[in-house]
mmCIF file of C-alpha atoms in Angstrom:
data_model
loop_
_atom_site.group_PDB
_atom_site.id
_atom_site.type_symbol
_atom_site.label_atom_id
_atom_site.label_comp_id
_atom_site.label_asym_id
_atom_site.label_seq_id
_atom_site.Cartn_x
_atom_site.Cartn_y
_atom_site.Cartn_z
ATOM 1 C CA MET A 29 0.602 83.156 -60.115
ATOM 2 C CA ALA A 30 1.432 86.755 -60.993
ATOM 3 C CA GLY A 31 5.091 87.311 -61.911
ATOM 4 C CA TYR A 32 5.858 83.715 -63.019
ATOM 5 C CA GLN A 33 5.276 81.965 -66.381
ATOM 6 C CA LEU A 34 5.168 78.142 -66.597
ATOM 7 C CA ARG A 35 6.745 77.036 -69.863
ATOM 8 C CA PRO A 36 8.351 73.953 -71.288
ATOM 9 C CA LEU A 37 12.080 73.256 -70.583
ATOM 10 C CA ARG A 38 14.369 74.801 -73.181
ATOM 11 C CA ALA A 39 17.899 73.937 -74.240
ATOM 12 C CA GLY A 40 20.198 76.075 -72.187
ATOM 13 C CA ASP A 41 17.886 76.507 -69.209
ATOM 14 C CA ALA A 42 19.964 76.316 -65.969
ATOM 15 C CA VAL A 43 18.207 73.478 -64.142
ATOM 16 C CA ASP A 44 18.954 70.304 -62.343
ATOM 17 C CA GLU A 45 20.241 67.602 -64.712
ATOM 18 C CA ARG A 46 17.646 65.110 -63.300
ATOM 19 C CA LEU A 47 15.132 66.775 -65.612
ATOM 20 C CA GLU A 48 16.822 65.427 -68.758
ATOM 21 C CA PRO A 49 15.338 61.861 -68.674
ATOM 22 C CA ALA A 50 11.880 62.984 -67.366
ATOM 23 C CA GLU A 51 8.705 62.137 -69.129
ATOM 24 C CA TRP A 52 7.320 65.616 -68.641
ATOM 25 C CA SER A 53 8.952 68.826 -67.354
ATOM 26 C CA LEU A 54 8.454 72.546 -67.166
ATOM 27 C CA VAL A 55 10.140 75.563 -65.730
ATOM 28 C CA ALA A 56 8.823 78.671 -63.909
ATOM 29 C CA ALA A 57 10.281 81.800 -65.438
ATOM 30 C CA ALA A 58 10.428 84.946 -63.424
ATOM 31 C CA GLY A 59 9.558 88.394 -64.865
ATOM 32 C CA ASP A 60 13.142 89.005 -65.953
ATOM 33 C CA GLY A 61 13.188 85.626 -67.832
ATOM 34 C CA THR A 62 15.471 83.798 -65.208
ATOM 35 C CA VAL A 63 14.441 80.334 -64.129
ATOM 36 C CA ALA A 64 12.897 80.551 -60.619
ATOM 37 C CA GLY A 65 11.993 76.850 -60.332
ATOM 38 C CA TRP A 66 11.207 73.702 -62.260
ATOM 39 C CA ALA A 67 9.244 70.496 -62.006
ATOM 40 C CA SER A 68 9.333 67.098 -63.722
ATOM 41 C CA LEU A 69 7.653 63.680 -63.722
ATOM 42 C CA ARG A 70 8.955 60.177 -64.043
ATOM 43 C CA SER A 71 6.792 57.021 -63.836
ATOM 44 C CA TRP A 72 7.124 53.285 -63.519
ATOM 45 C CA THR A 73 5.092 50.183 -62.626
ATOM 46 C CA GLU A 74 6.263 48.387 -59.453
ATOM 47 C CA ASP A 75 6.333 44.641 -59.115
ATOM 48 C CA ASP A 76 3.086 44.593 -57.171
ATOM 49 C CA GLY A 77 1.261 46.352 -60.002
ATOM 50 C CA VAL A 78 1.187 49.940 -58.574
ATOM 51 C CA HIS A 79 1.852 52.557 -61.154
ATOM 52 C CA LEU A 80 3.630 55.560 -59.705
ATOM 53 C CA PHE A 81 4.141 59.100 -61.028
ATOM 54 C CA LEU A 82 7.012 60.613 -59.117
ATOM 55 C CA THR A 83 6.891 64.416 -58.912
ATOM 56 C CA GLN A 84 10.199 66.219 -58.570
ATOM 57 C CA GLY A 85 10.608 69.948 -58.292
ATOM 58 C CA HIS A 86 12.819 72.730 -56.972
ATOM 59 C CA VAL A 87 12.340 76.449 -56.273
ATOM 60 C CA ARG A 88 15.378 78.702 -56.076
ATOM 61 C CA ALA A 89 16.004 80.295 -52.685
ATOM 62 C CA ALA A 90 15.167 83.841 -53.776
ATOM 63 C CA HIS A 91 11.582 82.747 -54.889
ATOM 64 C CA ARG A 92 10.522 80.537 -51.951
ATOM 65 C CA ARG A 93 7.519 81.246 -49.689
ATOM 66 C CA ARG A 94 5.628 82.790 -52.526
ATOM 67 C CA GLY A 95 3.450 79.793 -53.452
ATOM 68 C CA LEU A 96 5.566 78.780 -56.364
ATOM 69 C CA GLY A 97 6.197 75.232 -54.995
ATOM 70 C CA GLY A 98 2.443 74.636 -54.779
ATOM 71 C CA MET A 99 1.934 75.989 -58.345
ATOM 72 C CA LEU A 100 4.614 73.605 -59.721
ATOM 73 C CA LEU A 101 3.175 70.653 -57.724
ATOM 74 C CA ASP A 102 -0.332 71.347 -59.116
ATOM 75 C CA ALA A 103 0.987 71.409 -62.596
ATOM 76 C CA SER A 104 2.811 68.184 -62.105
ATOM 77 C CA GLU A 105 -0.317 66.468 -60.707
ATOM 78 C CA ALA A 106 -2.319 67.686 -63.674
ATOM 79 C CA ALA A 107 0.236 66.366 -66.139
ATOM 80 C CA ALA A 108 0.237 62.971 -64.364
ATOM 81 C CA ALA A 109 -3.503 62.797 -64.738
ATOM 82 C CA ARG A 110 -3.273 63.603 -68.427
ATOM 83 C CA LEU A 111 -0.576 60.967 -68.954
ATOM 84 C CA ALA A 112 -2.486 58.298 -67.013
ATOM 85 C CA GLU A 113 -5.568 59.010 -69.188
ATOM 86 C CA GLN A 114 -3.652 58.866 -72.428
ATOM 87 C CA ARG A 115 -2.054 55.608 -71.435
ATOM 88 C CA ARG A 116 -5.394 54.242 -70.187
ATOM 89 C CA LEU A 117 -3.901 53.101 -66.922
ATOM 90 C CA SER A 118 -6.036 50.945 -64.640
ATOM 91 C CA GLY A 119 -5.548 49.488 -61.165
ATOM 92 C CA THR A 120 -3.720 51.432 -58.547
ATOM 93 C CA VAL A 121 -2.199 54.706 -59.788
ATOM 94 C CA MET A 122 -0.269 56.807 -57.307
ATOM 95 C CA LEU A 123 1.403 60.193 -57.091
ATOM 96 C CA GLY A 124 4.744 60.242 -55.278
ATOM 97 C CA GLY A 125 7.070 62.831 -53.817
ATOM 98 C CA ASN A 126 10.317 62.791 -51.880
ATOM 99 C CA ALA A 127 11.838 64.925 -49.152
ATOM 100 C CA ASP A 128 15.245 64.535 -47.552
ATOM 101 C CA ASP A 129 16.156 65.454 -43.980
ATOM 102 C CA GLY A 130 16.275 69.245 -43.796
ATOM 103 C CA GLN A 131 13.797 69.729 -46.648
ATOM 104 C CA ASP A 132 11.056 70.869 -44.271
ATOM 105 C CA ASP A 133 9.353 73.092 -46.848
ATOM 106 C CA ARG A 134 9.044 70.277 -49.294
ATOM 107 C CA ALA A 135 7.772 67.924 -46.640
ATOM 108 C CA ALA A 136 5.136 70.482 -45.442
ATOM 109 C CA LEU A 137 3.981 71.111 -49.015
ATOM 110 C CA LEU A 138 3.452 67.390 -49.685
ATOM 111 C CA ALA A 139 1.604 66.895 -46.326
ATOM 112 C CA SER A 140 -0.654 69.935 -47.119
ATOM 113 C CA ARG A 141 -1.603 68.425 -50.409
ATOM 114 C CA GLY A 142 -2.645 65.057 -48.991
ATOM 115 C CA TYR A 143 0.519 63.083 -49.444
ATOM 116 C CA ALA A 144 1.270 60.556 -46.623
ATOM 117 C CA ARG A 145 4.840 59.493 -45.746
ATOM 118 C CA ILE A 146 4.814 55.735 -46.310
ATOM 119 C CA PHE A 147 8.511 54.809 -45.912
ATOM 120 C CA THR A 148 11.971 56.079 -45.480
ATOM 121 C CA MET A 149 15.277 55.115 -47.050
ATOM 122 C CA VAL A 150 18.409 55.854 -44.939
ATOM 123 C CA TRP A 151 22.052 56.259 -45.872
ATOM 124 C CA MET A 152 24.348 54.497 -43.415
ATOM 125 C CA ARG A 153 28.155 54.717 -42.953
ATOM 126 C CA ARG A 154 30.738 53.002 -40.900
ATOM 127 C CA ASP A 155 34.278 54.038 -40.079
ATOM 128 C CA ALA A 156 37.448 52.118 -41.037
ATOM 129 C CA SER A 157 37.603 50.085 -37.770
ATOM 130 C CA PRO A 158 38.380 46.415 -38.215
ATOM 131 C CA VAL A 159 35.468 44.001 -38.794
ATOM 132 C CA PRO A 160 35.468 40.951 -36.696
ATOM 133 C CA PRO A 161 35.312 37.856 -39.019
ATOM 134 C CA ARG A 162 32.139 35.907 -39.202
ATOM 135 C CA ASP A 163 32.247 32.213 -39.962
ATOM 136 C CA LEU A 164 30.291 30.941 -42.904
ATOM 137 C CA PRO A 165 27.390 28.616 -42.198
ATOM 138 C CA LYS A 166 28.327 24.918 -42.598
ATOM 139 C CA GLY A 167 28.383 23.719 -46.133
ATOM 140 C CA ILE A 168 28.762 27.222 -47.726
ATOM 141 C CA ALA A 169 31.654 28.299 -49.919
ATOM 142 C CA VAL A 170 32.320 31.785 -51.371
ATOM 143 C CA ARG A 171 33.521 32.777 -54.817
ATOM 144 C CA THR A 172 33.355 35.850 -57.028
ATOM 145 C CA ALA A 173 30.456 36.310 -59.382
ATOM 146 C CA THR A 174 30.515 35.519 -63.059
ATOM 147 C CA VAL A 175 28.283 36.733 -65.887
ATOM 148 C CA ASP A 176 26.721 33.261 -66.061
ATOM 149 C CA ASP A 177 25.337 33.836 -62.534
ATOM 150 C CA ALA A 178 22.790 36.405 -63.878
ATOM 151 C CA GLY A 179 19.881 34.041 -64.180
ATOM 152 C CA ASP A 180 20.399 32.456 -60.767
ATOM 153 C CA LEU A 181 20.870 35.794 -59.029
ATOM 154 C CA TRP A 182 17.764 37.146 -60.612
ATOM 155 C CA ARG A 183 15.725 34.215 -59.395
ATOM 156 C CA LEU A 184 17.225 34.617 -55.941
ATOM 157 C CA ALA A 185 16.194 38.241 -55.870
ATOM 158 C CA GLN A 186 12.623 37.262 -56.973
ATOM 159 C CA ARG A 187 12.350 34.858 -54.028
ATOM 160 C CA ALA A 188 14.021 37.284 -51.488
ATOM 161 C CA TRP A 189 11.737 40.219 -52.416
ATOM 162 C CA ALA A 190 8.459 38.310 -53.175
ATOM 163 C CA GLY A 191 5.504 40.133 -51.887
ATOM 164 C CA ARG A 192 7.335 43.255 -50.827
ATOM 165 C CA PRO A 193 5.794 46.609 -51.890
ATOM 166 C CA PHE A 194 7.700 49.551 -53.535
ATOM 167 C CA VAL A 195 9.969 47.182 -55.401
ATOM 168 C CA ILE A 196 11.181 47.170 -59.047
ATOM 169 C CA LEU A 197 13.659 44.321 -59.627
ATOM 170 C CA PRO A 198 15.835 44.418 -62.745
ATOM 171 C CA SER A 199 15.289 41.898 -65.452
ATOM 172 C CA ALA A 200 17.745 39.040 -65.865
ATOM 173 C CA ASP A 201 19.041 40.620 -69.084
ATOM 174 C CA ARG A 202 19.670 43.903 -67.335
ATOM 175 C CA LEU A 203 21.451 42.086 -64.573
ATOM 176 C CA ARG A 204 23.603 40.152 -67.021
ATOM 177 C CA ASP A 205 24.552 43.431 -68.742
ATOM 178 C CA TRP A 206 25.426 44.989 -65.399
ATOM 179 C CA LEU A 207 27.678 41.982 -64.587
ATOM 180 C CA CYS A 208 29.396 42.307 -67.956
ATOM 181 C CA ARG A 209 30.244 45.858 -67.291
ATOM 182 C CA SER A 210 31.051 45.797 -63.609
ATOM 183 C CA ASP A 211 34.200 45.003 -61.614
ATOM 184 C CA ARG A 212 33.222 41.621 -60.145
ATOM 185 C CA SER A 213 36.170 41.334 -57.716
ATOM 186 C CA SER A 214 33.901 42.770 -54.977
ATOM 187 C CA PHE A 215 30.806 40.830 -55.976
ATOM 188 C CA LEU A 216 30.773 37.694 -53.824
ATOM 189 C CA VAL A 217 28.346 34.749 -54.138
ATOM 190 C CA ALA A 218 27.784 32.106 -51.488
ATOM 191 C CA MET A 219 27.441 28.595 -52.807
ATOM 192 C CA SER A 220 25.583 25.641 -51.316
ATOM 193 C CA GLY A 221 26.695 22.867 -53.674
ATOM 194 C CA GLU A 222 25.647 24.180 -57.071
ATOM 195 C CA ARG A 223 23.006 26.566 -55.718
ATOM 196 C CA ILE A 224 23.595 30.282 -55.009
ATOM 197 C CA ALA A 225 22.525 30.837 -51.433
ATOM 198 C CA GLY A 226 23.380 34.578 -51.205
ATOM 199 C CA PHE A 227 25.489 37.410 -52.483
ATOM 200 C CA VAL A 228 26.994 40.781 -51.655
ATOM 201 C CA ALA A 229 28.012 43.428 -54.239
ATOM 202 C CA ALA A 230 30.214 46.345 -53.569
ATOM 203 C CA HIS A 231 31.573 49.164 -55.706
ATOM 204 C CA GLY A 232 34.224 51.441 -54.403
ATOM 205 C CA ASP A 233 33.256 52.267 -50.782
ATOM 206 C CA GLU A 234 29.553 51.515 -51.311
ATOM 207 C CA ILE A 235 27.782 48.227 -50.528
ATOM 208 C CA GLU A 236 25.399 48.178 -53.461
ATOM 209 C CA ASP A 237 23.284 45.093 -52.593
ATOM 210 C CA VAL A 238 23.032 42.163 -50.276
ATOM 211 C CA GLY A 239 20.664 39.224 -50.830
ATOM 212 C CA VAL A 240 20.165 35.854 -49.169
ATOM 213 C CA ASP A 241 17.762 33.164 -50.470
ATOM 214 C CA PRO A 242 14.885 32.637 -48.011
ATOM 215 C CA ASP A 243 16.003 29.017 -47.531
ATOM 216 C CA PHE A 244 19.321 30.183 -46.081
ATOM 217 C CA GLN A 245 18.217 33.142 -43.981
ATOM 218 C CA ARG A 246 18.754 33.460 -40.311
ATOM 219 C CA ARG A 247 22.012 31.514 -40.328
ATOM 220 C CA GLY A 248 24.477 34.333 -40.325
ATOM 221 C CA LEU A 249 25.206 34.153 -44.054
ATOM 222 C CA ALA A 250 24.674 37.896 -44.763
ATOM 223 C CA SER A 251 26.946 39.058 -41.893
ATOM 224 C CA ALA A 252 29.616 36.483 -42.951
ATOM 225 C CA LEU A 253 29.569 37.856 -46.590
ATOM 226 C CA LEU A 254 29.551 41.480 -45.389
ATOM 227 C CA SER A 255 32.397 40.937 -43.091
ATOM 228 C CA ARG A 256 34.512 39.640 -45.969
ATOM 229 C CA VAL A 257 33.638 42.585 -48.209
ATOM 230 C CA LEU A 258 34.300 45.113 -45.526
ATOM 231 C CA ALA A 259 37.662 43.548 -44.710
ATOM 232 C CA ASP A 260 38.540 43.756 -48.374
ATOM 233 C CA LEU A 261 37.579 47.449 -48.583
ATOM 234 C CA GLY A 262 39.846 48.126 -45.618
ATOM 235 C CA GLY A 263 38.286 51.605 -45.035
ATOM 236 C CA PRO A 264 34.995 53.412 -44.429
ATOM 237 C CA ALA A 265 31.954 52.100 -46.195
ATOM 238 C CA ARG A 266 28.463 53.336 -46.943
ATOM 239 C CA LEU A 267 25.143 51.820 -48.031
ATOM 240 C CA ARG A 268 21.408 52.604 -48.387
ATOM 241 C CA THR A 269 18.625 50.551 -46.827
ATOM 242 C CA GLU A 270 14.990 50.801 -45.764
ATOM 243 C CA GLY A 271 14.634 52.778 -42.517
ATOM 244 C CA HIS A 272 11.623 50.803 -41.269
ATOM 245 C CA ASP A 273 13.694 47.690 -41.390
ATOM 246 C CA PRO A 274 11.060 45.175 -42.803
ATOM 247 C CA ALA A 275 13.548 42.387 -43.282
ATOM 248 C CA GLY A 276 16.049 43.142 -40.527
ATOM 249 C CA ALA A 277 18.723 44.614 -42.842
ATOM 250 C CA ARG A 278 19.133 47.881 -40.917
ATOM 251 C CA THR A 279 19.515 45.962 -37.675
ATOM 252 C CA LEU A 280 22.205 43.730 -39.254
ATOM 253 C CA TYR A 281 24.052 46.750 -40.551
ATOM 254 C CA GLU A 282 24.043 48.409 -37.147
ATOM 255 C CA LYS A 283 25.525 45.357 -35.535
ATOM 256 C CA LEU A 284 28.374 45.676 -38.011
ATOM 257 C CA GLY A 285 29.050 49.246 -37.095
ATOM 258 C CA PHE A 286 26.955 51.218 -39.657
ATOM 259 C CA ARG A 287 25.133 54.358 -38.413
ATOM 260 C CA VAL A 288 22.413 56.395 -40.082
ATOM 261 C CA VAL A 289 23.706 59.670 -41.554
ATOM 262 C CA THR A 290 20.701 60.923 -43.463
ATOM 263 C CA SER A 291 17.124 59.963 -44.337
ATOM 264 C CA HIS A 292 15.181 60.098 -47.538
ATOM 265 C CA HIS A 293 11.414 60.189 -46.965
ATOM 266 C CA ARG A 294 8.968 58.989 -49.571
ATOM 267 C CA TYR A 295 5.322 60.270 -49.779
ATOM 268 C CA ARG A 296 2.367 59.008 -51.831
ATOM 269 C CA LYS A 297 -1.259 59.711 -52.492
ATOM 270 C CA PRO A 298 -3.737 58.205 -54.953
ATOM 271 C CA LEU A 299 -3.955 59.974 -58.261
ATOM 272 C CA TRP A 300 -7.701 59.291 -58.444
#
């Protein structure tokens, strides 16, 4: 495109910090040398074997509606194809892109290039109103998590998320490291005898994760754990979950007073 030069990212370029850990990145320089926009790629393999190249980009307001976003997306897709060939990837390889509520131009660009919206993540918040206590299911006791729980928590997550698409679960070693470094006072585990039946982890005002072993689901365990953590927080809380509600999590959170405040839409299309 006339007036813009695509070049590698240089030290000192004023761009979004998310470019730093990218596998590939470039900037679009305007005629006066200023950065008009940028693009980057990250990739990973999900638990179901799908390899995803996530395209990310931004065009500064003064340079929008000139076709620069499409130019950056084309360059990102070409880079993804080169990386896939270099790595000799096989199986299902996808391109991905994201658009938040209000990013209508980004959503329209992705749709025009053949990306389909496949799912939505939502941020939810609740006010500081009191949380009615929920009784634990019979035979369940609650304690705070320990580092030694890492292996059992990892196996629980494997069971709870088995067969679900778009998932990358952390390794047991990574979970152990996180437990070592985190404040575990708001990380509760529910015990049925010597077995972990479920857990809820919070950090600050954010509910970071909730999980219940499939053998203990539909008994009110998740709501009982959440009510305890919310009571301990004693103020507003927030969390992120799947908007399409495949496992009923969003419905549960709404019953506890959470409301959607913004949505994060995810798009995909086959790389080849």
